[in-house]
Coordinates of C-alpha atoms and ligand atoms in Angstrom, one line a residue:
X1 CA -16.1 50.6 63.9
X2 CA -14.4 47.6 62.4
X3 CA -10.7 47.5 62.9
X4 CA -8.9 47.7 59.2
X5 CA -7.7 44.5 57.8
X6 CA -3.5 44.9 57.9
X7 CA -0.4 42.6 57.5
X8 CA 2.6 43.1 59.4
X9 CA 6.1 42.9 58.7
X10 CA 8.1 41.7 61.7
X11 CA 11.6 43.0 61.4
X12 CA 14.7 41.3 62.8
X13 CA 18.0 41.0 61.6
X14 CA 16.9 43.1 58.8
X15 CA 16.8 46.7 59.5
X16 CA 16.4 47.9 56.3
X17 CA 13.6 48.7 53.7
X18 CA 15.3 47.8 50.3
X19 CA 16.3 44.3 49.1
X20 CA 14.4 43.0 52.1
X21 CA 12.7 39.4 51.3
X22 CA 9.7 39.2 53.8
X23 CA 9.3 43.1 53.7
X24 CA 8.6 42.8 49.5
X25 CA 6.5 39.8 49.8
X26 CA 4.2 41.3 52.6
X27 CA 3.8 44.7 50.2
X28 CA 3.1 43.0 47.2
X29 CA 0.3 40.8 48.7
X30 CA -1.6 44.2 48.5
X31 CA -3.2 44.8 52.3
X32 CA -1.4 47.6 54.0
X33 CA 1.4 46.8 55.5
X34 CA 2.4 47.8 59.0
X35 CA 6.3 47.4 60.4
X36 CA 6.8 46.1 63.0
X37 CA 9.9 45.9 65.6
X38 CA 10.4 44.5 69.2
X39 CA 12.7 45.3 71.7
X40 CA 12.5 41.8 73.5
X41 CA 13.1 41.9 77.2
X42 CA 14.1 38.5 77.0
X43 CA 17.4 39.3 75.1
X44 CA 17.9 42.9 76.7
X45 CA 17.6 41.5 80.3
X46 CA 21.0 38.9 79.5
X47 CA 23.0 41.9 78.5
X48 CA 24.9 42.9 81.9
X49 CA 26.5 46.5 80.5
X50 CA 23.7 49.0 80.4
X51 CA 25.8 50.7 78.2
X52 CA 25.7 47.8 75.4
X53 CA 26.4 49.2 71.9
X54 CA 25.0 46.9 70.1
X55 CA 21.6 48.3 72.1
X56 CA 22.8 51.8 70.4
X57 CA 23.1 50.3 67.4
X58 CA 19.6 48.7 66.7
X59 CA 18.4 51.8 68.1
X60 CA 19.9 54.4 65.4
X61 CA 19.0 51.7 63.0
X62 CA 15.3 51.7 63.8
X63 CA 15.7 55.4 63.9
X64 CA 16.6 55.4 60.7
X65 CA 14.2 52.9 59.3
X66 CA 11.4 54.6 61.0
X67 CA 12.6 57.9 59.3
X68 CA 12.8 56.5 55.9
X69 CA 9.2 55.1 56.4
X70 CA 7.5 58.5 57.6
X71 CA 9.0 59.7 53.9
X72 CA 7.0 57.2 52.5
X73 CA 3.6 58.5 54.7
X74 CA 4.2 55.4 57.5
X75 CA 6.1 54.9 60.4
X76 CA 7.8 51.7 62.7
X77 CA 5.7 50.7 65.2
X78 CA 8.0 49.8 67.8
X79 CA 7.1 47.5 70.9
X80 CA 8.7 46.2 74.3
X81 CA 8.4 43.2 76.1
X82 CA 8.5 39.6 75.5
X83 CA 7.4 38.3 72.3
X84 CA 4.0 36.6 73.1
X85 CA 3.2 39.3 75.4
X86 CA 3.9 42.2 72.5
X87 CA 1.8 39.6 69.7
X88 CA -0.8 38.9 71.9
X89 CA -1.6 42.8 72.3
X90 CA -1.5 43.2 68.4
X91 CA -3.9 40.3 68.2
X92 CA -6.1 42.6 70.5
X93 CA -5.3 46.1 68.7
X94 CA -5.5 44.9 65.1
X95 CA -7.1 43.3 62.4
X96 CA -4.2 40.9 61.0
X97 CA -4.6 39.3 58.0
X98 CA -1.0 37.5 57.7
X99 CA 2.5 37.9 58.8
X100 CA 5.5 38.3 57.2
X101 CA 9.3 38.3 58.5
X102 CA 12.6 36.8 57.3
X103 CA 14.4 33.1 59.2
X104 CA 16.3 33.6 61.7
X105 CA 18.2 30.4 62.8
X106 CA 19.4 30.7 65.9
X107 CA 18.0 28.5 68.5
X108 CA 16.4 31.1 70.7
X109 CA 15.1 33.1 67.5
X110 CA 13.6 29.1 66.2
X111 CA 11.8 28.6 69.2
X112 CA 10.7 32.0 69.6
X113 CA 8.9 31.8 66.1
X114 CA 7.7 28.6 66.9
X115 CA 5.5 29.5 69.9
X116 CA 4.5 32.8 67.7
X117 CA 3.7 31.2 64.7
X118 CA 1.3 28.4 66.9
X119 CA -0.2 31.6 68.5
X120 CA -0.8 33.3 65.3
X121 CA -2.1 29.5 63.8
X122 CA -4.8 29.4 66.8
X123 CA -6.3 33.0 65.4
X124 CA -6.1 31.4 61.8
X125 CA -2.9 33.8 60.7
X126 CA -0.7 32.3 58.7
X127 CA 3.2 33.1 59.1
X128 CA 5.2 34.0 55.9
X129 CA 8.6 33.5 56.3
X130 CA 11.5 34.3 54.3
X131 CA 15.4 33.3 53.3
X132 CA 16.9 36.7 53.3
X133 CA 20.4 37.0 55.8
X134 CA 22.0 34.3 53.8
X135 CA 22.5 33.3 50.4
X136 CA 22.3 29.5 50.3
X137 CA 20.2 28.6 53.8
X138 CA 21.2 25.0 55.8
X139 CA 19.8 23.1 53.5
X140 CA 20.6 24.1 49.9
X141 CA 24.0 23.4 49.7
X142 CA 24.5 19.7 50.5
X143 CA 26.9 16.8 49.0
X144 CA 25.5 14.6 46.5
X145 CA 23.9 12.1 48.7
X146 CA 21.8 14.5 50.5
X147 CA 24.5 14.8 53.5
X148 CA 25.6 18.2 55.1
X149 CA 29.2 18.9 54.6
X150 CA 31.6 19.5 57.1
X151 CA 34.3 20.6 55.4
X152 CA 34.5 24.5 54.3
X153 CA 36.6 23.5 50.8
X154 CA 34.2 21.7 49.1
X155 CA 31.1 23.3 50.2
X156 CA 32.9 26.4 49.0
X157 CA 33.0 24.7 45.4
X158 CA 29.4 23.1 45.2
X159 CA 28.1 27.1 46.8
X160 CA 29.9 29.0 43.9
X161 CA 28.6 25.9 41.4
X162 CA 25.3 26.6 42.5
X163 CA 25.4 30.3 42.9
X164 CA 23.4 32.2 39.5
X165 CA 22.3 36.0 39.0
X166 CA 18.4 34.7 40.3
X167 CA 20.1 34.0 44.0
X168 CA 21.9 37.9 44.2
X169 CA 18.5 40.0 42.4
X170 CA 17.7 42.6 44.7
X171 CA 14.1 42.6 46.0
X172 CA 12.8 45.9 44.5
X173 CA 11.0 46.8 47.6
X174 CA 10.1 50.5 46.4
X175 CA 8.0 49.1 43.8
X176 CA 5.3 48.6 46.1
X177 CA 5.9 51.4 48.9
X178 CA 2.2 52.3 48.6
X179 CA 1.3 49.6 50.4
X180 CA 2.9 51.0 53.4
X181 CA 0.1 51.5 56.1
X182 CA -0.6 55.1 56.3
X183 CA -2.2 54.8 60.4
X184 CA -1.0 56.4 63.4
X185 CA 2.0 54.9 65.1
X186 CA 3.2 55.7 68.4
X187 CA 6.3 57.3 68.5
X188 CA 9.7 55.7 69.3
X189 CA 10.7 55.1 72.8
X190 CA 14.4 56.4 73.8
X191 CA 17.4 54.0 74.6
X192 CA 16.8 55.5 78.6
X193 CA 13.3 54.3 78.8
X194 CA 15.0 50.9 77.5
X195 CA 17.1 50.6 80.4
X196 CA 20.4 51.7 78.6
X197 CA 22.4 54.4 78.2
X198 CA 24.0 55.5 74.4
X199 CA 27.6 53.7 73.7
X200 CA 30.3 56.1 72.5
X201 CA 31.3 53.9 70.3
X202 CA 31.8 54.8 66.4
X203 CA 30.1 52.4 64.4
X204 CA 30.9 52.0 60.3
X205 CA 28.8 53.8 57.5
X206 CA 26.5 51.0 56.3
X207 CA 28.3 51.2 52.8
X208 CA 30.7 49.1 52.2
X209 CA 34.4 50.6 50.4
X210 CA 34.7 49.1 46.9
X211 CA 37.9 50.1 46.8
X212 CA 39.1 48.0 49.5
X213 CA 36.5 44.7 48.1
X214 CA 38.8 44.8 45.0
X215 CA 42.5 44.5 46.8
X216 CA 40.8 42.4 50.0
X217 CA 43.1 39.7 49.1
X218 CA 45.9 41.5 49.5
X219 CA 44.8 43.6 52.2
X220 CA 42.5 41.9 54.5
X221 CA 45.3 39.9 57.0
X222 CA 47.1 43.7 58.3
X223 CA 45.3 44.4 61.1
X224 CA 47.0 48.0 60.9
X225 CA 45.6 49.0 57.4
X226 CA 41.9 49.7 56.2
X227 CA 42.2 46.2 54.3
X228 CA 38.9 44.5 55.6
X229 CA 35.0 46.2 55.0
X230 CA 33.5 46.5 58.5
X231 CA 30.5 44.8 57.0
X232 CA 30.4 42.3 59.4
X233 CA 27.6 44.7 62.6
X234 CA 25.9 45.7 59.7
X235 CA 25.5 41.7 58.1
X236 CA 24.6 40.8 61.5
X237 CA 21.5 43.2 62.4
X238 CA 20.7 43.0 58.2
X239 CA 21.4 47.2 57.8
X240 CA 23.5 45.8 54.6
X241 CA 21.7 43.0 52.1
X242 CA 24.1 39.8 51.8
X243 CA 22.7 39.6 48.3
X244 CA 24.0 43.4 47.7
X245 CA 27.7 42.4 48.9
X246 CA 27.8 38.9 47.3
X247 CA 27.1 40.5 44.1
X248 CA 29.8 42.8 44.9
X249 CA 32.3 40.0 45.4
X250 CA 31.6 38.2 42.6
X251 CA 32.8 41.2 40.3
X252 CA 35.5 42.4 42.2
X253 CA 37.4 39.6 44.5
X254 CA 36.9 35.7 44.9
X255 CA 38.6 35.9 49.0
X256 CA 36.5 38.0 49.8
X257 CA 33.3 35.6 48.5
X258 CA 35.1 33.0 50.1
X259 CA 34.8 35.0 53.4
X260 CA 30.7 35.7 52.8
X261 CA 30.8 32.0 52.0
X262 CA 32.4 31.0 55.7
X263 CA 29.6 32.9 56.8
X264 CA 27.0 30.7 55.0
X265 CA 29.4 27.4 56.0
X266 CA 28.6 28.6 59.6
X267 CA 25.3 29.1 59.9
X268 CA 24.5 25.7 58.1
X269 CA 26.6 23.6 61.2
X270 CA 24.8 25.5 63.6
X271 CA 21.6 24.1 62.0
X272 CA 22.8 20.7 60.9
X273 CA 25.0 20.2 63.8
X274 CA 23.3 22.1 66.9
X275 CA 25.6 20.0 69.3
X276 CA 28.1 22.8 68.5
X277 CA 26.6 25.0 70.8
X278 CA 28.3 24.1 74.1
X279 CA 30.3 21.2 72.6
X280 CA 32.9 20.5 70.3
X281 CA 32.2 19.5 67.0
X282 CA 34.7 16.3 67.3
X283 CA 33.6 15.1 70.3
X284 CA 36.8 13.6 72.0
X285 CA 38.1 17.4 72.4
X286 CA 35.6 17.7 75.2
X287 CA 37.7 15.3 76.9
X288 CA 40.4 18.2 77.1
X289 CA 41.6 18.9 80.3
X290 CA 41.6 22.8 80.5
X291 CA 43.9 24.6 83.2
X292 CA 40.8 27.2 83.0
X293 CA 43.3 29.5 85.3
X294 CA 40.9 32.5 86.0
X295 CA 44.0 34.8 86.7
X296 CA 45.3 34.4 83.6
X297 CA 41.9 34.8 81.7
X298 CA 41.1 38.1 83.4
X299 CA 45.2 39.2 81.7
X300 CA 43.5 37.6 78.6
X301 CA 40.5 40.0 79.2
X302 CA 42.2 43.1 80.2
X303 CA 45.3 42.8 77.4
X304 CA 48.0 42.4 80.2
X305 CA 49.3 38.8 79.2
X306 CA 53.0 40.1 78.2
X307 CA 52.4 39.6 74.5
X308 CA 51.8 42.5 72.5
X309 CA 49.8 41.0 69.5
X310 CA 47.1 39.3 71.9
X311 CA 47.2 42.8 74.3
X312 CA 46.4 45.1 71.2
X313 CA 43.7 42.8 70.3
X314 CA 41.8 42.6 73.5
X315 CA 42.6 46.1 74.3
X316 CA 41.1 47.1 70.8
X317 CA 38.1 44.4 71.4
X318 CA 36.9 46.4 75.0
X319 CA 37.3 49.6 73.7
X320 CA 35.5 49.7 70.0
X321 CA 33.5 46.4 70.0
X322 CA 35.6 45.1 66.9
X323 CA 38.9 42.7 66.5
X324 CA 40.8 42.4 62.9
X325 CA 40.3 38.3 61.9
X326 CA 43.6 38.0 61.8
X327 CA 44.1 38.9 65.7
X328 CA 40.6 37.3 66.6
X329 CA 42.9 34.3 65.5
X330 CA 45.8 34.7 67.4
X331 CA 43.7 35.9 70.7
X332 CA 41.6 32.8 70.6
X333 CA 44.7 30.3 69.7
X334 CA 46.6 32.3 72.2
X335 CA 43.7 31.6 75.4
X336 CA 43.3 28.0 74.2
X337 CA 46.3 26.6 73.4
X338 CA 49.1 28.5 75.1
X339 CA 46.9 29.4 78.2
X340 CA 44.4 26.3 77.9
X341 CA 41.6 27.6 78.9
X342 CA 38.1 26.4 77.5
X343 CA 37.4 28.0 74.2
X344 CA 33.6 28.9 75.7
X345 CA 35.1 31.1 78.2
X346 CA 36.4 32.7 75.2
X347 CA 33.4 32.2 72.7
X348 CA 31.3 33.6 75.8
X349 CA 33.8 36.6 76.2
X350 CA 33.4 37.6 72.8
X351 CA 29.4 37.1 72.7
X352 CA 29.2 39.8 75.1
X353 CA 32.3 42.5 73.5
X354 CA 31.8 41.9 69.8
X355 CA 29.6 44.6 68.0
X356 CA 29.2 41.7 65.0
X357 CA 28.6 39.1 67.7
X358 CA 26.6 35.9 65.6
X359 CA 26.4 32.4 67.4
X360 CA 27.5 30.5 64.6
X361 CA 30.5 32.8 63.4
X362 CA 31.5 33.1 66.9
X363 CA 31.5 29.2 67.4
X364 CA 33.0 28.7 64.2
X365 CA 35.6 31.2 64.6
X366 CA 36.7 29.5 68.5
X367 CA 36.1 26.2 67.5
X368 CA 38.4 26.5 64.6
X369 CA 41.0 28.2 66.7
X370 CA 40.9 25.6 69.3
X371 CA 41.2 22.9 67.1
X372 CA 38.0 21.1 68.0
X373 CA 35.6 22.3 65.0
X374 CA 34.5 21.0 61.9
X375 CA 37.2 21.8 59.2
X376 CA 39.7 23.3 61.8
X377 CA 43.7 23.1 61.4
X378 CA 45.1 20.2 63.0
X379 CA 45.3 21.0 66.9
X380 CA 49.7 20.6 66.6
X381 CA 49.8 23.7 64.9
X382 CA 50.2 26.2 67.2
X383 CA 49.9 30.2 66.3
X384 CA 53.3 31.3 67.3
X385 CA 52.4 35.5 68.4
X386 CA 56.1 36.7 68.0
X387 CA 56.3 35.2 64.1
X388 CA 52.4 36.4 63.7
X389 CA 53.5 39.8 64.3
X390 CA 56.8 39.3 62.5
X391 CA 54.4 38.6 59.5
X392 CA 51.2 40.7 59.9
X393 CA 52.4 44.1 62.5
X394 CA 56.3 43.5 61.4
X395 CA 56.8 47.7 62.0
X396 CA 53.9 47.4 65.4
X397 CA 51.8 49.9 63.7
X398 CA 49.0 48.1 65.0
X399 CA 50.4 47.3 68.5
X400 CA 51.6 50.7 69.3
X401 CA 48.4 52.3 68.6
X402 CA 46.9 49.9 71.3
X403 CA 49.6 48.9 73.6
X404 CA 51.2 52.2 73.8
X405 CA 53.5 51.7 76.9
X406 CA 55.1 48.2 75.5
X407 CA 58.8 49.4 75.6
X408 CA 58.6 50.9 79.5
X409 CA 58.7 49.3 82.6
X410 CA 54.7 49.2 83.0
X411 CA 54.5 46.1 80.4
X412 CA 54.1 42.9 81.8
X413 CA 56.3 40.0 81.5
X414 CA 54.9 37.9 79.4
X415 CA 52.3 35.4 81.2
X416 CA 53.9 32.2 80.2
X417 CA 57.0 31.1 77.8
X418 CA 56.1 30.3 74.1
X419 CA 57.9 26.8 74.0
X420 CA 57.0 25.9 77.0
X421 CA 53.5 26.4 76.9
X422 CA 53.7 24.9 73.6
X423 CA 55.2 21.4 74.6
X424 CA 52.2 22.0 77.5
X425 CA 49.4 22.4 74.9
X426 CA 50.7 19.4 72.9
X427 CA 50.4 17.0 76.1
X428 CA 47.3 18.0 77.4
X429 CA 46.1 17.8 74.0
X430 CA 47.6 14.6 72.9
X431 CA 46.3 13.0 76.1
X432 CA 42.9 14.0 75.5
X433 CA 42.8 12.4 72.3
X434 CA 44.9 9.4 73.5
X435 CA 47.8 10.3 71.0
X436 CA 50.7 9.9 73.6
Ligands
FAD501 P1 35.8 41.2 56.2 O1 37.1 40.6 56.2 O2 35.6 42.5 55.4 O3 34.8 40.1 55.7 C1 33.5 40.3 55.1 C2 32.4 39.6 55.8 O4 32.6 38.2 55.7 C3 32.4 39.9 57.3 O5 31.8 41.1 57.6 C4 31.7 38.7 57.9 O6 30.3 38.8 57.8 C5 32.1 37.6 56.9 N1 33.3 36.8 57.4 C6 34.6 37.1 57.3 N2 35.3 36.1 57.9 C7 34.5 35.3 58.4 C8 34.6 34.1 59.1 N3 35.8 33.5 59.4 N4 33.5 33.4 59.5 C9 32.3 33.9 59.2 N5 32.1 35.0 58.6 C10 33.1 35.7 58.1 N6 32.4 37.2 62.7 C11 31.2 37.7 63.0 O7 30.5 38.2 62.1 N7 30.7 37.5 64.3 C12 31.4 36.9 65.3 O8 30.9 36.8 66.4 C13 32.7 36.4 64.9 N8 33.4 35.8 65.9 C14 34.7 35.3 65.6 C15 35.4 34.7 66.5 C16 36.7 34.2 66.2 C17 37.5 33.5 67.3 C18 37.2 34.3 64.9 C19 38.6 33.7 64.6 C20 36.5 34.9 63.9 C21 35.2 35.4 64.2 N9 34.4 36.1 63.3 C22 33.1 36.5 63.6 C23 34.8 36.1 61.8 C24 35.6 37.4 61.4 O9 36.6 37.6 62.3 C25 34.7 38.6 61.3 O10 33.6 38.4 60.5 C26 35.5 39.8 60.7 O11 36.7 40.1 61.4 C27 34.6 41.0 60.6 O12 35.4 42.1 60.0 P2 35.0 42.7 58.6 O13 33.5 42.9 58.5 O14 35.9 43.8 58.3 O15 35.3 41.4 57.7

């Protein structure tokens, strides 16, 4: 019997039926639709703790995807192995008329897509893809003379100039549910037969508080207050819409657009600039001579390092999967400049703690901290912790709910001596850059 003519909808970093880009286009072009999601041994093989959350994570979120599409008469059909290997066998099993999914820009996920869209191309499928994790991609938000910017200020302005109700409209997915393949699918295999055990960990309900969009800016730098959304786990694996929390934003609080748009600023470097990915963004801070003291990075680690801001931060880091900004800040300043150690010992620490973990945030976020990025503070500005906490934990609400054994003997003495490591940062610094 003839195989029935299907589409497919490939999802990634976009675990979620409504407002989904690719997912609306691939309904509306009127075949039945199947969704589709991979487990790709290729990632899951890097990650060293087989209790990774963020394994957890995608798997509740297809779990609850799948759930949503069996109320619509469908299901997720959901695949492991390496990409070719899992496409190939759908080229074998089905009948596909076209394929739809949303860009993903990192440089694995590029060349990934690459080699499946010239596989698909060879069987005479053609590859829809879609803008749908961002709200202005790479290359809509340039200066005047067609150049990328580089610093976050004025793209900020020409974003928000450019920004109009068409670029925040909800996809009305729903519309066109009954296009929803109606087949068998196979059901879903459990986070054991993946290789992993379940996380503990507590992740955040997918909704954001609009209470706490509309005082962000006075909220969001107190890492021992609900003042920031927790958006950022469910931006990165797409179980929120950007376009659902921009519009947000734009009603209730302009810092915390500004935030979204740091996340846009980011992903365009990585894609303009893709030397940032194991190199500084200025150049002459690779010539940095780092101590890279692996004693003192495990203290960094383990939150032993004598200071009490950077302890609760790493301590709060291993043990949920999630940092407050501000203290991602002072951590990262903290291992760079006081302890001068490489920022991509940091950058790779967090890739494999943080729950939100995203290449380009992550590389933006150390970068920035270490000086060497685009748009960064000048490197001679140097995070003091003690006046950090003076500011943002004055009373240690935050620090005694993580560090809880600060004012007994079992506290360390602090690893090195503010001013001294300070005047140490400055030289080493300075001499990289041949200012002394
Ligand atoms: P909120 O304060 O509620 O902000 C809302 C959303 O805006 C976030 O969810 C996030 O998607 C985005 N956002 C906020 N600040 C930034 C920023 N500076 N850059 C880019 N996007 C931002 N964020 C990640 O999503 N993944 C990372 O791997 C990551 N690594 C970082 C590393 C360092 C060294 C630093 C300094 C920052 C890093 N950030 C990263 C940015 C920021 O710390 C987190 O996005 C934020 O703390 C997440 O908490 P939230 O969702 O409550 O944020």
């Amino acid at each position: 019997m003839p195989k029935p003519e299907i589409c497919i909808h490939w999802f990634r970093r976009d675990l979620r039926l409504n407002d989904n880009a690719a997912l609306y286009h691939a309904l509306k072009s009127g075949k039945p639709v199947l969704p589709l999601f991979i487990f790709d041994s290729h990632i899951l093989n890097h990650l060293e703790d087989k209790s990774d959350a963020r394994v957890t994570f995608i798997h509740d979120a297809i779990v609850a995807l799948n759930n949503a599409l069996k109320q619509q008469g469908s299901g997720l059909l959901v695949q492991y192995g390496t990409p070719e290997e899992v496409w190939a066998s759908l080229l074998h099993n089905y009948t596909i008329a076209a394929v739809y999914t949303n860009h993903d820009y990192e440089p694995y996920a590029a060349a990934r897509d690459q080699k499946v869209a010239g596989l698909l191309q060879q069987h005479g499928i053609a590859f829809h893809t879609y803008k749908d994790q961002v709200v202005f991609e790479c290359n809509e938000v340039v200066k005047d003379d067609g150049k990328p910017y580089t610093v976050f200020t004025p793209y900020s302005k020409k974003w928000k100039a450019r920004l109009n109700d068409f670029y925040l409209k909800p996809y009305p997915v729903a519309r066109y549910h009954k296009n929803l393949y109606t087949g068998p699918t196979p059901g879903l295999p459990t986070i054991e037969a993946l290789g992993f055990s379940r996380s503990n960990i507590v992740f955040p309900p997918v909704q954001p508080s609009e209470a706490i969009v509309r005082t962000y800016d006075r909220t969001r730098d107190f890492p021992a207050i609900e003042g920031t959304t927790h958006m950022s786990v469910h931006l990165r694996f797409g179980t929120v819409s950007i376009r659902q929390l921009a519009a947000l934003a734009v009603s209730s609080n302009e810092t915390y657009l500004n935030e979204l748009i740091w996340r846009d600023f980011y992903q365009m470097i990585v894609f303009q600039f893709p030397q940032v990915v194991g190199h500084a963004f200025k150049r002459e801070y690779d010539n940095i001579r780092w101590r890279n003291n692996e004693v003192e990075f495990e203290r960094w680690c383990n939150g032993t390092t004598g200071y009490p801001i950077v302890d609760a931060g790493m301590r709060e880091l291993n043990a949920t999967g999630y940092m407050h900004n501000r203290v991602r800040m002072i951590v990262a300043s903290f291992l760079t400049k006081h302890l001068l150690i490489d920022w991509r010992w940091g950058e790779a620490y967090f890739a494999q703690k943080l729950l939100d973990f995203d290449l380009a945030a992550n590389n933006g976020g150390w970068q920035w901290a270490a000086g060497c990025g685009c748009d960064a503070a000048p490197y001679f500005r140097i995070f003091n912790p003690y006046l950090q906490t003076q500011k943002f934990d004055k009373d240690h609400h935050y620090i005694n709910q993580w560090v809880p054994e600060l004012n007994s003997f079992d506290y360390p003495a602090p690893v090195v001596q503010h001013e001294a490591a300070r005047k140490r940062c400055l030289e080493v610094y300075g001499a990289a850059l041949k200012k002394v």
